[in-house]
PDB file of C-alpha atoms in Angstrom:
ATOM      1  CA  UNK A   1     -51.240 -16.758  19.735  1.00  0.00           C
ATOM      2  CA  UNK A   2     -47.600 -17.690  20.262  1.00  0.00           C
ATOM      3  CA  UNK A   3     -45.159 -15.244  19.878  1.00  0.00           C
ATOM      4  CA  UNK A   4     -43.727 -14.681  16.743  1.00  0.00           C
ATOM      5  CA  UNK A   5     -39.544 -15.877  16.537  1.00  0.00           C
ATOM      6  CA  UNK A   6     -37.258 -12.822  16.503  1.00  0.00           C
ATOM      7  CA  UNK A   7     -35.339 -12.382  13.080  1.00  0.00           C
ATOM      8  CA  UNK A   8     -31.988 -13.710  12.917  1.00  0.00           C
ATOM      9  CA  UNK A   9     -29.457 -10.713  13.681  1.00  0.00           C
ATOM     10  CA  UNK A  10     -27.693  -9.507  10.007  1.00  0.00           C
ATOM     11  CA  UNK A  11     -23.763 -10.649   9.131  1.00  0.00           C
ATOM     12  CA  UNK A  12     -22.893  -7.064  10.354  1.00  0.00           C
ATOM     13  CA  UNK A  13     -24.584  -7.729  13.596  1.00  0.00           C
ATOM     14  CA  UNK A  14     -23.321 -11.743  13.817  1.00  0.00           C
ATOM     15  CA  UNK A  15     -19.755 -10.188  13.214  1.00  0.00           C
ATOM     16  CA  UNK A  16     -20.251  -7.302  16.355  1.00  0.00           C
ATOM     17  CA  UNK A  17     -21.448 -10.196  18.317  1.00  0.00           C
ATOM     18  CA  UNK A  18     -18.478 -12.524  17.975  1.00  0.00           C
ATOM     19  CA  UNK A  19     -15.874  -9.929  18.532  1.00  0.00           C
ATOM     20  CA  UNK A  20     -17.522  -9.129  21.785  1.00  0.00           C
ATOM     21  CA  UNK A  21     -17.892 -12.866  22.412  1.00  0.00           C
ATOM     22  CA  UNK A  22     -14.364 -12.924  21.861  1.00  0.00           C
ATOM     23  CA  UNK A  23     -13.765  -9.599  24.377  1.00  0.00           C
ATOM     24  CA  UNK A  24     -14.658 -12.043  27.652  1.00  0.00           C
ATOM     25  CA  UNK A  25     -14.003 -14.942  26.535  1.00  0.00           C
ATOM     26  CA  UNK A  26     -10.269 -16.046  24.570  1.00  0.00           C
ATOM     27  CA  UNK A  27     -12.356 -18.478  22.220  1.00  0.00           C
ATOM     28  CA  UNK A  28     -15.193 -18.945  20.750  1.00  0.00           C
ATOM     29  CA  UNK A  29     -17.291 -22.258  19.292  1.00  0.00           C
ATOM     30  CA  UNK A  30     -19.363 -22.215  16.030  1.00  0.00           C
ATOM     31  CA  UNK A  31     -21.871 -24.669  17.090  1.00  0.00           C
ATOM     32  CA  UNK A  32     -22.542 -22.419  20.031  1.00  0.00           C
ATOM     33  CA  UNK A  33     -22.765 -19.254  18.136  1.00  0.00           C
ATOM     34  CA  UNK A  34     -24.698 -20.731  15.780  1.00  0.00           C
ATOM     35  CA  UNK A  35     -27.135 -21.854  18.281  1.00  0.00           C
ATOM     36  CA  UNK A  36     -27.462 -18.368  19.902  1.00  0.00           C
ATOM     37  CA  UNK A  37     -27.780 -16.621  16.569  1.00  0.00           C
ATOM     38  CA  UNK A  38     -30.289 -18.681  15.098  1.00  0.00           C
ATOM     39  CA  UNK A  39     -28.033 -19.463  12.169  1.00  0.00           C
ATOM     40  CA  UNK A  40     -26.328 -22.666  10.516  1.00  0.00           C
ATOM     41  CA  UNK A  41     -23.345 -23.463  11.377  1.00  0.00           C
ATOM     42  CA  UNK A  42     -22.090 -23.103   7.931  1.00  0.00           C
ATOM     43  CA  UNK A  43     -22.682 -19.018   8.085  1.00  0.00           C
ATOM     44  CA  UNK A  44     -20.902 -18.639  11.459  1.00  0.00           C
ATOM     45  CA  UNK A  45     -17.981 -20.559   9.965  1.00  0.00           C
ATOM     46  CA  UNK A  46     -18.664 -17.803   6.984  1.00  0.00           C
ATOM     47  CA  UNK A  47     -18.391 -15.213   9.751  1.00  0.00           C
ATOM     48  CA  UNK A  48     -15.243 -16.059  11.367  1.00  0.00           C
ATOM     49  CA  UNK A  49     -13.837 -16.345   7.838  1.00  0.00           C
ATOM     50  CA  UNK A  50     -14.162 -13.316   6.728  1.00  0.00           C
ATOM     51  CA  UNK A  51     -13.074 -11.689  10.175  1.00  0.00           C
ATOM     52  CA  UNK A  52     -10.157 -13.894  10.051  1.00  0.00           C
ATOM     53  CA  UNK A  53      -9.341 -12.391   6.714  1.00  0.00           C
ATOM     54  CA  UNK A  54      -9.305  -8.671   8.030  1.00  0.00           C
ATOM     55  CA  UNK A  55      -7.148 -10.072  10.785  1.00  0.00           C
ATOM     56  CA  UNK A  56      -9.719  -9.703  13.447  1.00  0.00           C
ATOM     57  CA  UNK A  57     -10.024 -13.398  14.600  1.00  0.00           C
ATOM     58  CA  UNK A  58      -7.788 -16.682  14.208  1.00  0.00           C
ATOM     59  CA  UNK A  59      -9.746 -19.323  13.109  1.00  0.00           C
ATOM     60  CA  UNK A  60      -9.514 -22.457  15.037  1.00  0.00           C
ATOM     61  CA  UNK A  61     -10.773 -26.133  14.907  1.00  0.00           C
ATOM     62  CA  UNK A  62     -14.741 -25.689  15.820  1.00  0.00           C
ATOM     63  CA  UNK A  63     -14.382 -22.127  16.156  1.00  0.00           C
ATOM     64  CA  UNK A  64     -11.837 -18.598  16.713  1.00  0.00           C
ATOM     65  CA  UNK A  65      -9.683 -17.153  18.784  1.00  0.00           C
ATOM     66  CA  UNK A  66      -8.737 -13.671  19.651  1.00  0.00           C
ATOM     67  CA  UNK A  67      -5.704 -12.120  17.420  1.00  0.00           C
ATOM     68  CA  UNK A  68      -2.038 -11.617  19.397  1.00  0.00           C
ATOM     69  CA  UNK A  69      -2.343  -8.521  21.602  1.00  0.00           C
ATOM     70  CA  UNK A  70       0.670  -7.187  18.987  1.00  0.00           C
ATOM     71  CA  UNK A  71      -1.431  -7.719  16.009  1.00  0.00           C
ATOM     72  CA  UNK A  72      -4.276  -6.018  14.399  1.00  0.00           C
ATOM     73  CA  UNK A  73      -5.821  -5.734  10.837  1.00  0.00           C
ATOM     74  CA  UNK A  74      -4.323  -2.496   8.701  1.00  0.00           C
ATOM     75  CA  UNK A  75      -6.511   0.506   8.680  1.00  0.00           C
ATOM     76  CA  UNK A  76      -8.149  -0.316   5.356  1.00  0.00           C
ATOM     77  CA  UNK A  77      -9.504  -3.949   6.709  1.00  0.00           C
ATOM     78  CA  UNK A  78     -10.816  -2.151  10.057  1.00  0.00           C
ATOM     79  CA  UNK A  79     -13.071   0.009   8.304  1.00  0.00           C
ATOM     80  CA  UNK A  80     -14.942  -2.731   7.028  1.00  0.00           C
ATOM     81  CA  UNK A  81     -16.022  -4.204  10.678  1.00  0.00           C
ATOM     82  CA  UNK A  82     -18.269  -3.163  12.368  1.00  0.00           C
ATOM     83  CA  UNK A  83     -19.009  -0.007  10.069  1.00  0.00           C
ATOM     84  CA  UNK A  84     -22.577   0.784  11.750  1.00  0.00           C
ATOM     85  CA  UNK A  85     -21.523   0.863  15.101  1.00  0.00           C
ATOM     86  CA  UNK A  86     -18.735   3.096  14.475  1.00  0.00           C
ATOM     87  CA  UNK A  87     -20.861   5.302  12.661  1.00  0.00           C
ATOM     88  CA  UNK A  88     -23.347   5.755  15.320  1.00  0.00           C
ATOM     89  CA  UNK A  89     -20.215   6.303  17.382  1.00  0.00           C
ATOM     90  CA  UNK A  90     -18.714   8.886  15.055  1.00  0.00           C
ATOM     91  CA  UNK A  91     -22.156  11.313  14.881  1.00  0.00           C
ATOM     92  CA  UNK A  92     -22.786  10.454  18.933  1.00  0.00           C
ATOM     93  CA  UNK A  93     -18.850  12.344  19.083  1.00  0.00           C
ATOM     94  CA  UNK A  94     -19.618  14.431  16.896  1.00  0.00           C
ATOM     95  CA  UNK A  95     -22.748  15.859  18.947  1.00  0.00           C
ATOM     96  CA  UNK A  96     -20.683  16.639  21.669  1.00  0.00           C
ATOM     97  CA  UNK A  97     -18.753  19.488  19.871  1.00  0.00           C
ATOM     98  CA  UNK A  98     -19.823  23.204  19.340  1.00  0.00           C
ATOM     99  CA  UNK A  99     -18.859  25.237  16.817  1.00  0.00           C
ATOM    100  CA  UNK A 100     -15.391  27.419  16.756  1.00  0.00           C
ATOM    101  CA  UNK A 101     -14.219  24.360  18.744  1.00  0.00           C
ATOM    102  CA  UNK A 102     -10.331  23.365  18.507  1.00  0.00           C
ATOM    103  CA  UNK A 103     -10.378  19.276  18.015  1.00  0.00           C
ATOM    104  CA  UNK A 104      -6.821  16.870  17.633  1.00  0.00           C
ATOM    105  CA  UNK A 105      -8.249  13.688  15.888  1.00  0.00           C
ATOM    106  CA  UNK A 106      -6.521  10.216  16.127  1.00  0.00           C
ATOM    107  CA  UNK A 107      -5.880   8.451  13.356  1.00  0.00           C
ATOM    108  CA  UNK A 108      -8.584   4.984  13.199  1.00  0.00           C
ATOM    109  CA  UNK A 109     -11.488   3.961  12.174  1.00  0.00           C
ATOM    110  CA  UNK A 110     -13.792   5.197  14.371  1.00  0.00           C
ATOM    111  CA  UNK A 111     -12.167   8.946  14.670  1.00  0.00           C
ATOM    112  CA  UNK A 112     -12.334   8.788  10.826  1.00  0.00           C
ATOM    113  CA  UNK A 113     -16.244   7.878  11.382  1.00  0.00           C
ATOM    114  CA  UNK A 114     -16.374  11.169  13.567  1.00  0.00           C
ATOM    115  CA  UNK A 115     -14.936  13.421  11.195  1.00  0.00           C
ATOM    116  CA  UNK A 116     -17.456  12.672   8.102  1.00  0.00           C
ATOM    117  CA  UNK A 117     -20.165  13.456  10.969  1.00  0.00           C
ATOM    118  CA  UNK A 118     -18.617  16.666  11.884  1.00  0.00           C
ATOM    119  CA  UNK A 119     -18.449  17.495   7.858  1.00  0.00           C
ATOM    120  CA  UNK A 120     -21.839  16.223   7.103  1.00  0.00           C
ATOM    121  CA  UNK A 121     -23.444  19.156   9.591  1.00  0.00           C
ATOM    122  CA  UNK A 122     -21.095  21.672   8.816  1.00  0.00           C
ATOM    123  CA  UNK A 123     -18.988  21.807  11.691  1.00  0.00           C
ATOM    124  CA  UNK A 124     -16.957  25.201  11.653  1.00  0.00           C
ATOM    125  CA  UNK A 125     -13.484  24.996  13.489  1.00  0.00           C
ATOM    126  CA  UNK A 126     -10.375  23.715  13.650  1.00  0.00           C
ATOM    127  CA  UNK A 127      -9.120  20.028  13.369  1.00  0.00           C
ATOM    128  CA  UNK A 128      -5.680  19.070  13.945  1.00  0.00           C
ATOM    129  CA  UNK A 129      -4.619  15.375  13.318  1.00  0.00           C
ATOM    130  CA  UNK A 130      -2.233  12.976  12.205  1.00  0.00           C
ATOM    131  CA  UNK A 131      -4.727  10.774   9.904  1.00  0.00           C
ATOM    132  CA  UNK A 132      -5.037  11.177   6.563  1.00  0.00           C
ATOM    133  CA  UNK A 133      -8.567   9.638   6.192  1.00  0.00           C
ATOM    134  CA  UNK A 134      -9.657  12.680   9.083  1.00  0.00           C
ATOM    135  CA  UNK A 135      -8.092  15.614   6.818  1.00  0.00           C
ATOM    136  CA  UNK A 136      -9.527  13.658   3.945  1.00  0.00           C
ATOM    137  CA  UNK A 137     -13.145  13.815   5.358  1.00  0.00           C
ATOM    138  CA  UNK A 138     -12.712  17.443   7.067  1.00  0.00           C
ATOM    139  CA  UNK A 139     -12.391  18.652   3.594  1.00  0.00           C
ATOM    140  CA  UNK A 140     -16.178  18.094   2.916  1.00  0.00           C
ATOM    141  CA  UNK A 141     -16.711  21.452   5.114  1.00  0.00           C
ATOM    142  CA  UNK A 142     -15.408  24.649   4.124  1.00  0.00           C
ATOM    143  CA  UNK A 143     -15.852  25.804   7.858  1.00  0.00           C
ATOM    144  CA  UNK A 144     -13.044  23.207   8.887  1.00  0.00           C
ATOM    145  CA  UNK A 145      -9.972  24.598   8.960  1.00  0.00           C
ATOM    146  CA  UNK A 146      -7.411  21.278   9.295  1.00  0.00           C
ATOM    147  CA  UNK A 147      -4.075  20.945  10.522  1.00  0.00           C
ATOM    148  CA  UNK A 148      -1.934  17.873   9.460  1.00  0.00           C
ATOM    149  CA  UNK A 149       1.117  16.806  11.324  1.00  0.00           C
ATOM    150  CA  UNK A 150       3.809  16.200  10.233  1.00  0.00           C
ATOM    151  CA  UNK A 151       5.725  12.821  10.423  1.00  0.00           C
ATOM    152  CA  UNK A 152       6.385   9.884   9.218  1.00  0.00           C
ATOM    153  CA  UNK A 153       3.901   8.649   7.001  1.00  0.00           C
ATOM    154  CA  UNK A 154       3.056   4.471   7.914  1.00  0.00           C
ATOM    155  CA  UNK A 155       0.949   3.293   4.582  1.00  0.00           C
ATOM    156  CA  UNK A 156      -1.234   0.570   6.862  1.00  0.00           C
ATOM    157  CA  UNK A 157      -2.355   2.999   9.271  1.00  0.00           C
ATOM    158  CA  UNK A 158      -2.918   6.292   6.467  1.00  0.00           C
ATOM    159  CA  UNK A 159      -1.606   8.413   9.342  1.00  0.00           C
ATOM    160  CA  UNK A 160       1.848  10.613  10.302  1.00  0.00           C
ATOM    161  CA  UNK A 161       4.068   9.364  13.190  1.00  0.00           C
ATOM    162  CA  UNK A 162       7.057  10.129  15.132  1.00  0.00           C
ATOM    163  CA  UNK A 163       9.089  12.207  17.193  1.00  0.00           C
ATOM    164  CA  UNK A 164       7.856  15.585  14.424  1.00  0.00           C
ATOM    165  CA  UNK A 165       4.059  14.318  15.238  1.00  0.00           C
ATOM    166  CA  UNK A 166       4.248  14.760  18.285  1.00  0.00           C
ATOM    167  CA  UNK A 167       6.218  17.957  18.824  1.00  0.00           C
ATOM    168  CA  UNK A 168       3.717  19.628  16.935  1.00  0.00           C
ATOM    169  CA  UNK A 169       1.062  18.516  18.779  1.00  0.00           C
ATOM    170  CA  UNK A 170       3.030  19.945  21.960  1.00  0.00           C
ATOM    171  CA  UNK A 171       2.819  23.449  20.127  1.00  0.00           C
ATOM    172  CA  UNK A 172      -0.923  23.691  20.510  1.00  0.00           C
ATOM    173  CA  UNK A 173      -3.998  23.502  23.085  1.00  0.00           C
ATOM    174  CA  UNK A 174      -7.329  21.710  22.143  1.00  0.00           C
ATOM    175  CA  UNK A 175     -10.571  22.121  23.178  1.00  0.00           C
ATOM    176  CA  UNK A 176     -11.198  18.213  22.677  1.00  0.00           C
ATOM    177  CA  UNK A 177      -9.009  15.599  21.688  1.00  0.00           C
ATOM    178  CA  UNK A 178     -10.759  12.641  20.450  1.00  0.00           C
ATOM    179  CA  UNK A 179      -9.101   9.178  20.257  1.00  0.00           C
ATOM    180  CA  UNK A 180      -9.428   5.919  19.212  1.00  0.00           C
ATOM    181  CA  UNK A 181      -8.302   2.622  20.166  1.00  0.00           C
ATOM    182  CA  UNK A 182      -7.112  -1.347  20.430  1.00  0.00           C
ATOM    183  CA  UNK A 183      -8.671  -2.161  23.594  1.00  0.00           C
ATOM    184  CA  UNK A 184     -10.222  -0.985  26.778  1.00  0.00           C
ATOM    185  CA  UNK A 185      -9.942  -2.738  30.177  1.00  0.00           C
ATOM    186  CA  UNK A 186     -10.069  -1.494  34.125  1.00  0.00           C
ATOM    187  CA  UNK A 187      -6.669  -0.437  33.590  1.00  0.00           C
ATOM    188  CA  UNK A 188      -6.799   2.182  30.577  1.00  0.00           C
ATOM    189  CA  UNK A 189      -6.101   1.949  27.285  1.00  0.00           C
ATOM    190  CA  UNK A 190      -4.617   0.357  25.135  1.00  0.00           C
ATOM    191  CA  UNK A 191      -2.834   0.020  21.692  1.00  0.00           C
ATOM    192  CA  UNK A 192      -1.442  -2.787  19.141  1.00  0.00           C
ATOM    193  CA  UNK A 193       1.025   0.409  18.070  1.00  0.00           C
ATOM    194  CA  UNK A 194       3.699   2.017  20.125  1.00  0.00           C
ATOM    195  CA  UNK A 195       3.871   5.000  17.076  1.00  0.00           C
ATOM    196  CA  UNK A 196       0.317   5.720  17.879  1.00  0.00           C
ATOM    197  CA  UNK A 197       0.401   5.150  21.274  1.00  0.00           C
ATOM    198  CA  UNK A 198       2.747   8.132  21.667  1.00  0.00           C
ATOM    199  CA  UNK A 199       0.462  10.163  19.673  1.00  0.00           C
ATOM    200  CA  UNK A 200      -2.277   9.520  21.967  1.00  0.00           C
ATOM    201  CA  UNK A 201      -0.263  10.439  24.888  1.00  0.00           C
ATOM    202  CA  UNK A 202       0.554  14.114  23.069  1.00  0.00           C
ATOM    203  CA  UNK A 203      -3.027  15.003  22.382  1.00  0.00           C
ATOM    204  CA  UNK A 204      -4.137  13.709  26.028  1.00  0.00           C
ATOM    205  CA  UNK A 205      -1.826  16.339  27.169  1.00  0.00           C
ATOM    206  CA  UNK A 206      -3.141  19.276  25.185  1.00  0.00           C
ATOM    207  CA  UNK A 207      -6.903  18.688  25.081  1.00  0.00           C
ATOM    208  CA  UNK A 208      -9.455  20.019  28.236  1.00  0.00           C
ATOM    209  CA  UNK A 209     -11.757  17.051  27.273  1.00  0.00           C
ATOM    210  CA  UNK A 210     -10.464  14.063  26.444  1.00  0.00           C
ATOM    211  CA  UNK A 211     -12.657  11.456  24.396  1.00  0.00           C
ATOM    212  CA  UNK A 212     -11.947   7.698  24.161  1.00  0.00           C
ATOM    213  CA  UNK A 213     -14.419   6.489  20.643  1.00  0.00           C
ATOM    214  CA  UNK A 214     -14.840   2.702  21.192  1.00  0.00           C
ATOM    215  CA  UNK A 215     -17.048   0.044  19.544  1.00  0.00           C
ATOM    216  CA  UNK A 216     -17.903  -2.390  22.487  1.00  0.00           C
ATOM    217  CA  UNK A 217     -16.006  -5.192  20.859  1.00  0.00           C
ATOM    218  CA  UNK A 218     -12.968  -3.723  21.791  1.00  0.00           C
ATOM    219  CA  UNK A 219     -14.093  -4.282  25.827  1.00  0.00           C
ATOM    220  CA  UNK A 220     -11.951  -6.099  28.135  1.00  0.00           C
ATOM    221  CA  UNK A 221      -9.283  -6.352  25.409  1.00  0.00           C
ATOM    222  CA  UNK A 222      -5.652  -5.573  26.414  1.00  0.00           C
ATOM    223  CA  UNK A 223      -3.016  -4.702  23.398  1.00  0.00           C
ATOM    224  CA  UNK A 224       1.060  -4.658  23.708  1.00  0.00           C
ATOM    225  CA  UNK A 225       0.993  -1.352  25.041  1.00  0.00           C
ATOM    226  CA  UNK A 226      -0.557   0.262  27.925  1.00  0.00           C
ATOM    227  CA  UNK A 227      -1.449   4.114  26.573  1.00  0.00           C
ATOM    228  CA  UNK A 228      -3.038   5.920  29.677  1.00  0.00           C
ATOM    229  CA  UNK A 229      -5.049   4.721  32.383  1.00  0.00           C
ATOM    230  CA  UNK A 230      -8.984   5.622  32.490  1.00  0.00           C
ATOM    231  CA  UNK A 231      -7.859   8.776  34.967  1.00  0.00           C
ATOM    232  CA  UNK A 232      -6.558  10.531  31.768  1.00  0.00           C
ATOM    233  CA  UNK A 233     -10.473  11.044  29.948  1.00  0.00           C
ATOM    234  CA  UNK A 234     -13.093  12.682  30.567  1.00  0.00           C
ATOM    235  CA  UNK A 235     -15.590  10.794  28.127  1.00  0.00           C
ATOM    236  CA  UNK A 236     -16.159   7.540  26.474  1.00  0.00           C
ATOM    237  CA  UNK A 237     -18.330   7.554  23.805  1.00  0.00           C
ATOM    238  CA  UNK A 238     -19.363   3.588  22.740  1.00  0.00           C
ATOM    239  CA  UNK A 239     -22.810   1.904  21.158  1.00  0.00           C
ATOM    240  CA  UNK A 240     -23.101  -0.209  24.139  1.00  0.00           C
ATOM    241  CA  UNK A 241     -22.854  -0.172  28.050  1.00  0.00           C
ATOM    242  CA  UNK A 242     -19.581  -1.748  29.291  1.00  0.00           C
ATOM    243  CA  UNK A 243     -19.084  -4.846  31.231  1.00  0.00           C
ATOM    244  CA  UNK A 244     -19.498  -4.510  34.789  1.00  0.00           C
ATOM    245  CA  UNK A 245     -16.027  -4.272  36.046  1.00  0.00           C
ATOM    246  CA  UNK A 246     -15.035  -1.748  33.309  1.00  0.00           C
ATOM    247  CA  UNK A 247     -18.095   0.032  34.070  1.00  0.00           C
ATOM    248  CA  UNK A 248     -17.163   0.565  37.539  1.00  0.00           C
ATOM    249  CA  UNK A 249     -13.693   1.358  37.327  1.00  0.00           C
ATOM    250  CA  UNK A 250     -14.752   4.160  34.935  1.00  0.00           C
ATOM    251  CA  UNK A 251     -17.060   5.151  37.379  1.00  0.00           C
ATOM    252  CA  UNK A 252     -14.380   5.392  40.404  1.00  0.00           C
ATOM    253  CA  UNK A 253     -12.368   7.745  37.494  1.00  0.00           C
ATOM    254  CA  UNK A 254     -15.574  10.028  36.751  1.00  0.00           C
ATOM    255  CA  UNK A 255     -15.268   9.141  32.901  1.00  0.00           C
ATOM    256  CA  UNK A 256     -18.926   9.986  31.340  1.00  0.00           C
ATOM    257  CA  UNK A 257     -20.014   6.958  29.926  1.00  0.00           C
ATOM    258  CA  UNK A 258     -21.871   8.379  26.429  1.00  0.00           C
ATOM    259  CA  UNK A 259     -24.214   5.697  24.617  1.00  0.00           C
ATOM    260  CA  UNK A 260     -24.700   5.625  21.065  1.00  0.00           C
ATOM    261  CA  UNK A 261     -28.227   6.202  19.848  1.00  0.00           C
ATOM    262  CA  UNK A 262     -29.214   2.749  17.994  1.00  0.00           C
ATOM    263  CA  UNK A 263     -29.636   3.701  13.953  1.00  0.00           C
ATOM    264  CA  UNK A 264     -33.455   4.635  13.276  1.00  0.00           C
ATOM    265  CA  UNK A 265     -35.650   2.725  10.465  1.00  0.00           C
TER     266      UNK A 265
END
C-alpha cells in the first residue's frame, strides 16, 4: 500500500516557513514555495500578502524579499506571526524559572508570550520590565510582584525607553533577564531599535542568567544595530535547532541551546 501524502502544513506553519526561507536566503519565489508546500500558488501569494502587510516581507515580482535591516512591523502586527511558536517559546522560558526568582523582561512579542506562561502557573516573584504588554500579563498572578520602568513611553513598541529606563534598571540585580529580539547571527544580537537595544544592554548587565527568546525565523538575520555578541548569554531558548554556523558559534560561547517542546494534540 503506498504511503499516504503528508497534509499540507497550516497558513501559520506556511508563514514560519517563509520567514525562515527568507533567514538564508534574501528572496524567495512563490512557484517554489508553492511546490515545497504542497499548495497553489495563489495561497503562497496569499501568504506573502498578508506578511507583507505586518511588515514582515516585501513583496516582489514572483515572490518576497526580506524587510530593510532598519525596519520591522510595530509590536501589535508582530504578535500576530508566528503566535504558536512563540508560545511554545514563552512556557519553554517560563520552565526555566523557580519561584521567589527576580526576572527583567524585554519588551516583544515573545517576552510578552513568556509572561502569560509565568501567570498562567502562578509564578510567585518579582518582574521588572519596560513593556507594558509584560506588566499587563504579570497582573494575572497575585504572586507577581512587577516593577515598571520608567521612560519614555514609544506607542508602536507598548514599552518605556530612555536614558530613566535604563538607570533604573542599573539600580537592581536579577536573577534572569530574559530578552527578545530582531535577529540572531554568529556575531550576537541584534535589533531594528537603538531605544531597545540600550535596554537590552542594561538588563544583560544586571541579570546572572541571561536568556535570548527567539522564534527560528529570526536566524541568520542581522538588524541596524549590533546589541551584544553571543558571549553575553547564557541561554537561548527557540522552537527549532539553529543553522549550523550559528549553532557552532554558540557552542564555542557555551550558550545552552533550549528547544521548544512541539504543541501536543
Amino acid at each position: 500500500m503506498p504511503p499516504r501524502p503528508s497534509a499540507a502544513p497550516s497558513r501559520e506553519q506556511r508563514h514560519r516557513r517563509i520567514l525562515a526561507a527568507l533567514a538564508g536566503d534574501p528572496t524567495v519565489r512563490i512557484s517554489a514555495l508553492a511546490t515545497e508546500f504542497g499548495v497553489s500558488a495563489e495561497t503562497v501569494r496569499r501568504d506573502i500578502e498578508a506578511l507583507s502587510r505586518a511588515g514582515a516581507v516585501r513583496r516582489t515580482y514572483g515572490g518576497a524579499s526580506v524587510t530593510h535591516a532598519a525596519v520591522q512591523p510595530v509590536f501589535q502586527e508582530r504578535e500576530r506571526i508566528a503566535v504558536a511558536e512563540r508560545a511554545r517559546i514563552g512556557v519553554a522560558a517560563a520552565a526555566l524559572v523557580p519561584d521567589g526568582a527576580a526576572l527583567m523582561i524585554d519588551a516583544g512579542s515573545t517576552t510578552a508570550h513568556l509572561a502569560r506562561a509565568l501567570a498562567a502557573r502562578d509564578f510567585a516573584g518579582t518582574v521588572l520590565t519596560n513593556s507594558l504588554a509584560v506588566a499587563e500579563a504579570c497582573t494575572a498572578a497575585a504572586g507577581i510582584r512587577i516593577l515598571l520602568c520608567p521612560g519614555e513611553l514609544y506607542a508602536a513598541e507598548s514599552a518605556v525607553y530612555g536614558a530613566e529606563t535604563q538607570a533604573f534598571l542599573a539600580r537592581f540585580n536579577a536573577d534572569l533577564a530574559f530578552l527578545g529580539a530582531s535577529g540572531l547571527t554568529e556575531e550576537g544580537i541584534s535589533d531594528v531599535e537603538s531605544r531597545a537595544a540600550w535596554v537590552k544592554r542594561a538588563m544583560l548587565a544586571r541579570a546572572a542568567r541571561r536568556v535570548l527568546l527567539i522564534d527560528a525565523g529570526k536566524f541568520g538575520m542581522a538588524h541596524l544595530e549590533r546589541v551584544a555578541g553571543l558571549e553575553a548569554l547564557t541561554e537561548l531558548v527557540t522552537d527549532a535547532a539553529p543553522p549550523p554556523p550559528i549553532a557552532a558559534a554558540l557552542a564555542r560561547e557555551k550558550v545552552q541551546v533550549i528547544l521548544a517542546p512541539p504543541s501536543r494534540g
